[in-house]
Tab-separated table of C-alpha atoms in Angstrom:
chain	number	residue	atom	x	y	z
A	292	MET	CA	-20.917	9.617	8.933
A	293	SER	CA	-17.866	8.618	6.886
A	294	ARG	CA	-15.642	6.031	8.527
A	295	VAL	CA	-12.480	4.025	7.938
A	296	ASN	CA	-11.487	0.709	9.510
A	297	THR	CA	-8.311	0.924	11.600
A	298	VAL	CA	-6.860	-1.859	13.718
A	299	LEU	CA	-8.209	-0.168	16.860
A	300	GLY	CA	-11.665	0.281	15.385
A	301	PRO	CA	-13.507	2.461	12.875
A	302	ILE	CA	-12.777	6.195	12.931
A	303	PRO	CA	-14.251	9.131	11.013
A	304	ALA	CA	-12.345	9.783	7.787
A	305	GLU	CA	-11.886	13.360	8.964
A	306	GLU	CA	-9.587	12.075	11.730
A	307	LEU	CA	-7.104	10.325	9.430
A	308	GLY	CA	-4.894	13.386	9.016
A	309	LEU	CA	-1.926	13.055	6.702
A	310	VAL	CA	-1.924	9.544	5.257
A	311	ALA	CA	0.974	7.346	4.143
A	312	VAL	CA	-1.192	5.206	1.884
A	313	HIS	CA	1.185	2.394	0.929
A	314	GLU	CA	3.631	1.284	3.639
A	315	HIS	CA	4.661	-1.826	5.596
A	316	ILE	CA	5.166	-2.543	9.293
A	317	GLY	CA	7.063	-5.718	8.437
A	318	TYR	CA	6.876	-7.358	5.016
A	319	GLY	CA	8.459	-10.599	3.842
A	320	MET	CA	7.802	-13.501	1.505
A	321	PRO	CA	5.978	-16.519	2.975
A	322	GLY	CA	8.271	-18.329	5.409
A	323	SER	CA	10.936	-15.635	5.348
A	324	GLU	CA	10.408	-14.911	9.034
A	325	LEU	CA	11.828	-18.388	9.683
A	326	ASP	CA	15.114	-17.702	7.870
A	327	THR	CA	17.622	-17.528	10.719
A	328	LYS	CA	20.011	-15.376	8.670
A	329	TRP	CA	17.667	-12.418	9.026
A	330	TRP	CA	15.604	-13.514	12.005
A	331	LYS	CA	14.722	-10.853	14.568
A	332	THR	CA	13.146	-11.206	17.970
A	333	PRO	CA	9.850	-9.393	18.585
A	334	GLU	CA	11.776	-6.995	20.804
A	335	GLN	CA	14.217	-6.155	17.995
A	336	ARG	CA	11.381	-5.518	15.534
A	337	TYR	CA	9.669	-3.307	18.092
A	338	GLU	CA	12.872	-1.310	18.686
A	339	GLU	CA	13.225	-0.757	14.928
A	340	THR	CA	9.614	0.192	14.325
A	341	VAL	CA	8.456	2.371	17.215
A	342	PRO	CA	10.932	5.238	16.620
A	343	LYS	CA	9.921	5.438	12.952
A	344	LEU	CA	6.213	5.608	13.760
A	345	ARG	CA	6.787	8.082	16.597
A	346	ARG	CA	8.746	10.346	14.277
A	347	PHE	CA	6.004	10.018	11.660
A	348	HIS	CA	3.514	11.180	14.289
A	349	GLU	CA	5.780	14.023	15.433
A	350	TYR	CA	6.128	15.239	11.856
A	351	GLY	CA	2.340	15.416	11.588
A	352	GLY	CA	1.542	12.000	10.164
A	353	GLY	CA	-1.857	10.678	11.130
A	354	THR	CA	-2.429	7.347	9.388
A	355	PHE	CA	-0.190	4.510	8.195
A	356	VAL	CA	-1.760	2.094	5.696
A	357	ASP	CA	-0.064	-1.278	6.027
A	358	ALA	CA	-0.204	-2.859	2.576
A	359	THR	CA	1.053	-6.248	3.788
A	360	GLY	CA	-1.206	-8.988	2.506
A	361	ILE	CA	-2.075	-12.429	3.836
A	362	CYS	CA	1.023	-14.707	4.041
A	363	ASN	CA	3.460	-11.779	4.076
A	364	GLY	CA	3.904	-11.146	7.778
A	365	ARG	CA	0.711	-9.457	8.977
A	366	ASP	CA	0.472	-9.328	12.758
A	367	VAL	CA	-2.620	-7.395	13.755
A	368	ASP	CA	-2.138	-7.758	17.511
A	369	TYR	CA	1.294	-6.199	16.986
A	370	TYR	CA	-0.226	-3.428	14.865
A	371	ARG	CA	-2.752	-2.694	17.603
A	372	SER	CA	0.031	-2.384	20.159
A	373	LEU	CA	2.040	-0.097	17.881
A	374	SER	CA	-0.948	2.120	17.206
A	375	ALA	CA	-1.753	2.499	20.902
A	376	LYS	CA	1.924	3.143	21.703
A	377	THR	CA	2.603	5.768	19.011
A	378	GLY	CA	-0.751	7.453	18.385
A	379	VAL	CA	-0.616	6.591	14.678
A	380	HIS	CA	-3.777	5.161	13.111
A	381	ILE	CA	-2.901	1.898	11.321
A	382	VAL	CA	-5.053	0.484	8.523
A	383	ALA	CA	-4.498	-3.238	7.861
A	384	SER	CA	-5.029	-5.111	4.600
A	385	THR	CA	-6.774	-8.285	3.606
A	386	GLY	CA	-5.965	-9.850	0.238
A	387	PHE	CA	-2.625	-10.786	-1.312
A	388	VAL	CA	0.345	-8.858	-2.700
A	389	GLY	CA	0.158	-11.223	-5.680
A	390	GLY	CA	-0.897	-14.737	-6.465
A	391	ASP	CA	2.710	-15.866	-6.210
A	392	THR	CA	2.734	-14.981	-2.501
A	393	ALA	CA	-0.379	-17.026	-1.710
A	394	LEU	CA	0.353	-20.281	0.104
A	395	PRO	CA	-1.146	-23.439	-1.486
A	396	PHE	CA	-4.296	-23.455	0.651
A	397	PHE	CA	-5.287	-20.039	-0.685
A	398	ALA	CA	-3.873	-20.668	-4.172
A	399	ARG	CA	-6.340	-23.550	-4.578
A	400	ALA	CA	-9.309	-21.595	-3.184
A	401	SER	CA	-12.305	-20.624	-5.266
A	402	VAL	CA	-13.404	-17.055	-5.964
A	403	GLY	CA	-16.329	-17.628	-3.606
A	404	TYR	CA	-14.122	-18.767	-0.735
A	405	LEU	CA	-11.673	-15.893	-1.211
A	406	THR	CA	-14.542	-13.404	-1.307
A	407	GLU	CA	-15.968	-14.751	1.952
A	408	HIS	CA	-12.539	-14.668	3.581
A	409	PHE	CA	-11.904	-11.056	2.587
A	410	VAL	CA	-15.383	-10.000	3.748
A	411	HIS	CA	-14.888	-11.743	7.098
A	412	GLU	CA	-11.571	-9.953	7.712
A	413	ILE	CA	-13.219	-6.610	6.882
A	414	THR	CA	-16.478	-7.001	8.794
A	415	VAL	CA	-15.608	-9.364	11.682
A	416	GLY	CA	-11.839	-9.229	12.054
A	417	ILE	CA	-8.516	-10.808	11.151
A	418	GLY	CA	-8.174	-14.053	13.072
A	419	ASP	CA	-9.292	-13.527	16.645
A	420	THR	CA	-7.641	-10.111	17.013
A	421	GLY	CA	-10.801	-8.062	16.615
A	422	GLY	CA	-8.862	-5.814	14.243
A	423	ARG	CA	-10.648	-5.319	10.933
A	424	ALA	CA	-9.036	-4.800	7.562
A	425	GLY	CA	-9.671	-1.431	5.952
A	426	ILE	CA	-8.356	-2.160	2.476
A	427	ILE	CA	-8.021	-5.105	0.063
A	428	LYS	CA	-4.613	-5.832	-1.473
A	429	VAL	CA	-4.248	-7.457	-4.897
A	430	GLY	CA	-1.308	-7.704	-7.255
A	431	VAL	CA	0.258	-8.910	-10.474
A	432	SER	CA	2.592	-11.885	-10.018
A	433	ARG	CA	6.153	-11.929	-11.282
A	434	GLY	CA	6.330	-11.922	-15.055
A	435	GLY	CA	4.234	-8.823	-15.613
A	436	ARG	CA	0.976	-10.514	-16.651
A	437	MET	CA	-1.880	-11.553	-14.404
A	438	THR	CA	-1.997	-15.306	-13.775
A	439	ASP	CA	-5.243	-17.250	-13.459
A	440	LEU	CA	-4.812	-17.089	-9.676
A	441	ASP	CA	-4.272	-13.320	-9.825
A	442	LYS	CA	-7.500	-12.999	-11.773
A	443	ARG	CA	-9.421	-15.056	-9.199
A	444	ILE	CA	-8.044	-12.853	-6.432
A	445	TYR	CA	-8.940	-9.660	-8.313
A	446	ARG	CA	-12.471	-10.922	-8.913
A	447	ALA	CA	-12.893	-11.899	-5.261
A	448	ALA	CA	-11.530	-8.510	-4.200
A	449	ALA	CA	-14.024	-6.714	-6.421
A	450	ARG	CA	-16.909	-8.680	-4.934
A	451	ALA	CA	-15.681	-8.082	-1.392
A	452	ALA	CA	-15.229	-4.373	-2.083
A	453	LEU	CA	-18.798	-4.130	-3.341
A	454	ALA	CA	-20.110	-6.097	-0.344
A	455	THR	CA	-18.241	-4.105	2.309
A	456	GLY	CA	-17.475	-0.702	0.786
A	457	VAL	CA	-13.716	-0.790	1.421
A	458	PRO	CA	-11.329	0.055	-1.425
A	459	ILE	CA	-8.706	-1.974	-3.313
A	460	LEU	CA	-4.978	-1.262	-3.529
A	461	THR	CA	-2.909	-2.938	-6.246
A	462	HIS	CA	0.697	-4.069	-6.259
A	463	LEU	CA	1.887	-2.848	-9.658
A	464	ALA	CA	-0.282	-1.168	-12.272
A	465	ILE	CA	0.913	-3.224	-15.228
A	466	ASP	CA	-1.553	-5.417	-17.134
A	467	ALA	CA	-4.169	-2.858	-16.129
A	468	GLU	CA	-6.373	-3.806	-19.073
A	469	ASN	CA	-7.090	-7.220	-17.535
A	470	ALA	CA	-7.599	-5.720	-14.090
A	471	ILE	CA	-10.011	-3.068	-15.325
A	472	ALA	CA	-11.920	-5.665	-17.365
A	473	ILE	CA	-12.478	-7.744	-14.219
A	474	PHE	CA	-13.501	-4.775	-12.093
A	475	THR	CA	-15.869	-3.584	-14.816
A	476	GLU	CA	-17.433	-7.039	-15.212
A	477	GLU	CA	-18.050	-7.104	-11.457
A	478	GLY	CA	-19.578	-3.615	-11.466
A	479	LEU	CA	-16.951	-2.012	-9.228
A	480	PRO	CA	-16.444	1.738	-9.819
A	481	LEU	CA	-12.791	2.301	-10.664
A	482	ASP	CA	-12.452	5.180	-8.206
A	483	ARG	CA	-12.488	2.442	-5.552
A	484	VAL	CA	-9.177	1.135	-6.897
A	485	LEU	CA	-5.745	2.641	-6.331
A	486	PHE	CA	-3.367	1.331	-9.003
A	487	GLY	CA	-0.042	1.290	-7.189
A	488	HIS	CA	3.661	1.480	-8.030
A	489	VAL	CA	3.190	3.414	-11.272
A	490	ASP	CA	6.511	5.140	-10.512
A	491	ASP	CA	8.840	2.231	-9.783
A	492	GLY	CA	12.026	1.953	-11.791
A	493	VAL	CA	11.180	-1.392	-13.402
A	494	ASN	CA	7.650	-0.853	-14.684
A	495	ALA	CA	7.129	2.894	-15.024
A	496	ASP	CA	7.600	2.842	-18.803
A	497	LYS	CA	5.102	-0.038	-19.119
A	498	THR	CA	2.398	1.547	-16.964
A	499	ARG	CA	-0.428	3.409	-18.691
A	500	ASP	CA	-1.036	5.763	-15.778
A	501	THR	CA	-2.826	8.461	-17.786
A	502	TRP	CA	-5.060	5.896	-19.477
A	503	ILE	CA	-5.934	4.282	-16.125
A	504	ALA	CA	-6.874	7.689	-14.706
A	505	GLU	CA	-9.013	8.409	-17.769
A	506	GLN	CA	-10.895	5.147	-17.123
A	507	GLY	CA	-11.627	6.396	-13.584
A	508	GLY	CA	-8.915	4.668	-11.563
A	509	ARG	CA	-6.769	6.283	-8.890
A	510	ILE	CA	-3.014	6.388	-9.324
A	511	GLY	CA	-0.384	5.595	-6.684
A	512	PHE	CA	3.069	7.122	-6.907
A	513	ASP	CA	4.215	5.140	-3.916
A	514	THR	CA	7.872	4.152	-4.261
A	515	PHE	CA	9.288	7.586	-3.449
A	516	GLY	CA	12.706	7.247	-1.832
A	517	TYR	CA	13.862	4.166	-3.709
A	518	GLU	CA	16.465	6.127	-5.605
A	519	THR	CA	19.422	5.141	-7.749
A	520	GLU	CA	21.383	7.678	-5.700
A	521	LEU	CA	21.252	5.375	-2.655
A	522	GLU	CA	24.471	3.683	-1.570
A	523	ASP	CA	22.993	0.252	-2.342
A	524	PRO	CA	19.827	0.842	-4.388
A	525	PRO	CA	17.292	-1.963	-4.916
A	526	PHE	CA	16.567	-3.198	-8.428
A	527	TRP	CA	13.332	-1.158	-8.567
A	528	ALA	CA	15.132	2.127	-7.811
A	529	ARG	CA	14.786	5.153	-10.061
A	530	PRO	CA	16.589	8.522	-10.268
A	531	ARG	CA	15.059	10.947	-7.773
A	532	LYS	CA	14.479	13.771	-10.256
A	533	GLU	CA	13.054	11.432	-12.891
A	534	ARG	CA	10.384	10.136	-10.499
A	535	LEU	CA	9.561	13.613	-9.219
A	536	ASP	CA	9.248	14.962	-12.767
A	537	HIS	CA	6.929	12.059	-13.645
A	538	PHE	CA	4.749	12.859	-10.648
A	539	LEU	CA	4.592	16.572	-11.401
A	540	ARG	CA	3.848	15.909	-15.070
A	541	PHE	CA	0.956	13.602	-14.149
A	542	ILE	CA	-0.530	16.207	-11.815
A	543	GLY	CA	-0.067	18.872	-14.477
A	544	GLN	CA	-2.182	16.827	-16.872
A	545	GLY	CA	-5.200	17.534	-14.692
A	546	HIS	CA	-5.137	14.420	-12.512
A	547	LEU	CA	-4.567	15.962	-9.083
A	548	GLY	CA	-7.819	14.487	-7.764
A	549	LYS	CA	-6.723	10.986	-8.802
A	550	VAL	CA	-3.228	10.866	-7.308
A	551	LEU	CA	-1.904	9.505	-4.009
A	552	ALA	CA	1.704	9.253	-2.854
A	553	SER	CA	3.735	7.185	-0.408
A	554	ALA	CA	7.175	5.679	0.229
A	555	ASP	CA	6.438	1.905	0.377
A	556	ALA	CA	9.008	1.626	3.164
A	557	ASN	CA	9.397	-1.364	5.461
A	558	CYS	CA	9.695	-0.557	9.172
A	559	SER	CA	11.271	-3.911	10.069
A	560	PRO	CA	11.751	-6.194	7.036
A	561	LEU	CA	11.257	-9.950	7.336
A	562	GLY	CA	13.744	-12.274	5.686
A	563	TRP	CA	15.940	-9.590	4.131
A	564	PRO	CA	17.889	-6.573	5.415
A	565	GLY	CA	15.708	-3.953	3.759
A	566	VAL	CA	16.942	-0.739	2.178
A	567	LYS	CA	19.175	1.136	4.574
A	568	GLY	CA	17.961	4.582	5.545
A	569	HIS	CA	14.629	4.432	3.728
A	570	THR	CA	11.587	4.945	5.969
A	571	VAL	CA	8.041	6.232	5.798
A	572	ASN	CA	9.454	9.568	6.945
A	573	TYR	CA	10.915	10.175	3.497
A	574	ILE	CA	7.499	11.751	2.912
A	575	PHE	CA	8.267	14.549	5.372
A	576	GLU	CA	12.039	14.733	5.128
A	577	ASP	CA	12.412	14.719	1.341
A	578	LEU	CA	9.231	14.405	-0.722
A	579	ILE	CA	7.154	17.279	0.644
A	580	PRO	CA	10.185	19.641	0.607
A	581	ASP	CA	10.814	18.589	-3.022
A	582	LEU	CA	7.190	19.324	-3.902
A	583	ARG	CA	7.353	22.739	-2.263
A	584	ALA	CA	10.606	23.524	-4.062
A	585	ALA	CA	8.905	22.552	-7.335
A	586	GLY	CA	6.213	25.169	-6.690
A	587	LEU	CA	3.312	23.139	-5.277
A	588	ASP	CA	1.297	25.130	-2.753
A	589	GLU	CA	0.049	23.875	0.610
A	590	ALA	CA	-3.481	23.328	-0.670
A	591	THR	CA	-2.194	20.972	-3.358
A	592	ILE	CA	-0.039	19.066	-0.879
A	593	THR	CA	-3.053	18.715	1.423
A	594	THR	CA	-5.096	17.354	-1.485
A	595	ILE	CA	-2.466	14.686	-2.192
A	596	PHE	CA	-1.821	13.520	1.366
A	597	VAL	CA	-5.038	14.308	3.268
A	598	ASP	CA	-8.086	14.808	1.072
A	599	ASN	CA	-7.516	12.174	-1.623
A	600	PRO	CA	-6.620	9.394	0.856
A	601	ALA	CA	-9.597	10.190	3.088
A	602	ASP	CA	-11.956	9.999	0.115
A	603	PHE	CA	-10.367	6.765	-1.068
A	604	LEU	CA	-10.278	4.970	2.305
A	605	THR	CA	-13.812	5.929	3.363
A	606	ILE	CA	-16.127	2.932	3.475
A	607	GLN	CA	-18.684	3.401	0.695
A	608	ASN	CA	-21.897	1.679	1.748
């Protein structure tokens, strides 16, 4: 039977429901949770987060994939509490958002050590929480080209994915040639990799999304809602219509089976104020209505948010 690791235990992929495939419970750079300017008590974080997840569940959301890597604020005991409280399945990540977020201990680690660490978090659990990771996060460091550390992490992720059957989610899809070369050398099928952030306002014109899909990779349009129309848009914002048109054009090129979508929102940001008003519920409140208005039928929307994520997240033994 197909199954997916959630923080409360494995579940059949058929029970995932609608999936927000690239989100964050609470993301920050290493040490940012100690910055007293933005520090929040656990109670404050809980008060910010629970209503967002409850609304997600009320809208019909089934699963929230937390793409927060090691060193960026993961708290699996907290995730387990949130999942039990709200009824939302939460999938946690092992791996790193990018080499430049890895603390020195991990930055000095060998490919073999990193592989073993990822496998342990997937098959045994993260720390002593008992919660297992269901996805491996990797990413390109600042500068737009993979560093030597990035490459070690990507190689370890490929080996861990082959050993455990869980998929890989990337932060950014730039420098995809190097990423695909590593995955190919390691023998990892590219349909086990979701190349993320192809739609962000900084890198969209440098991302070879069609080429990646033609090589077999999956494509993540996962910064929906970060719009230049916001009162105080982040630097990676993009005009709403421009992103939507990009998404629709990609689907129209015959890549519906390769595409996944999300909002990359942060329920309770660590070390920064976050983007006001942007939540995971953009998917229901804005994105799906926009897709319907553009002429997509319910079967297509189900493919994007239910079928494709279930196929991707399923452990492939």
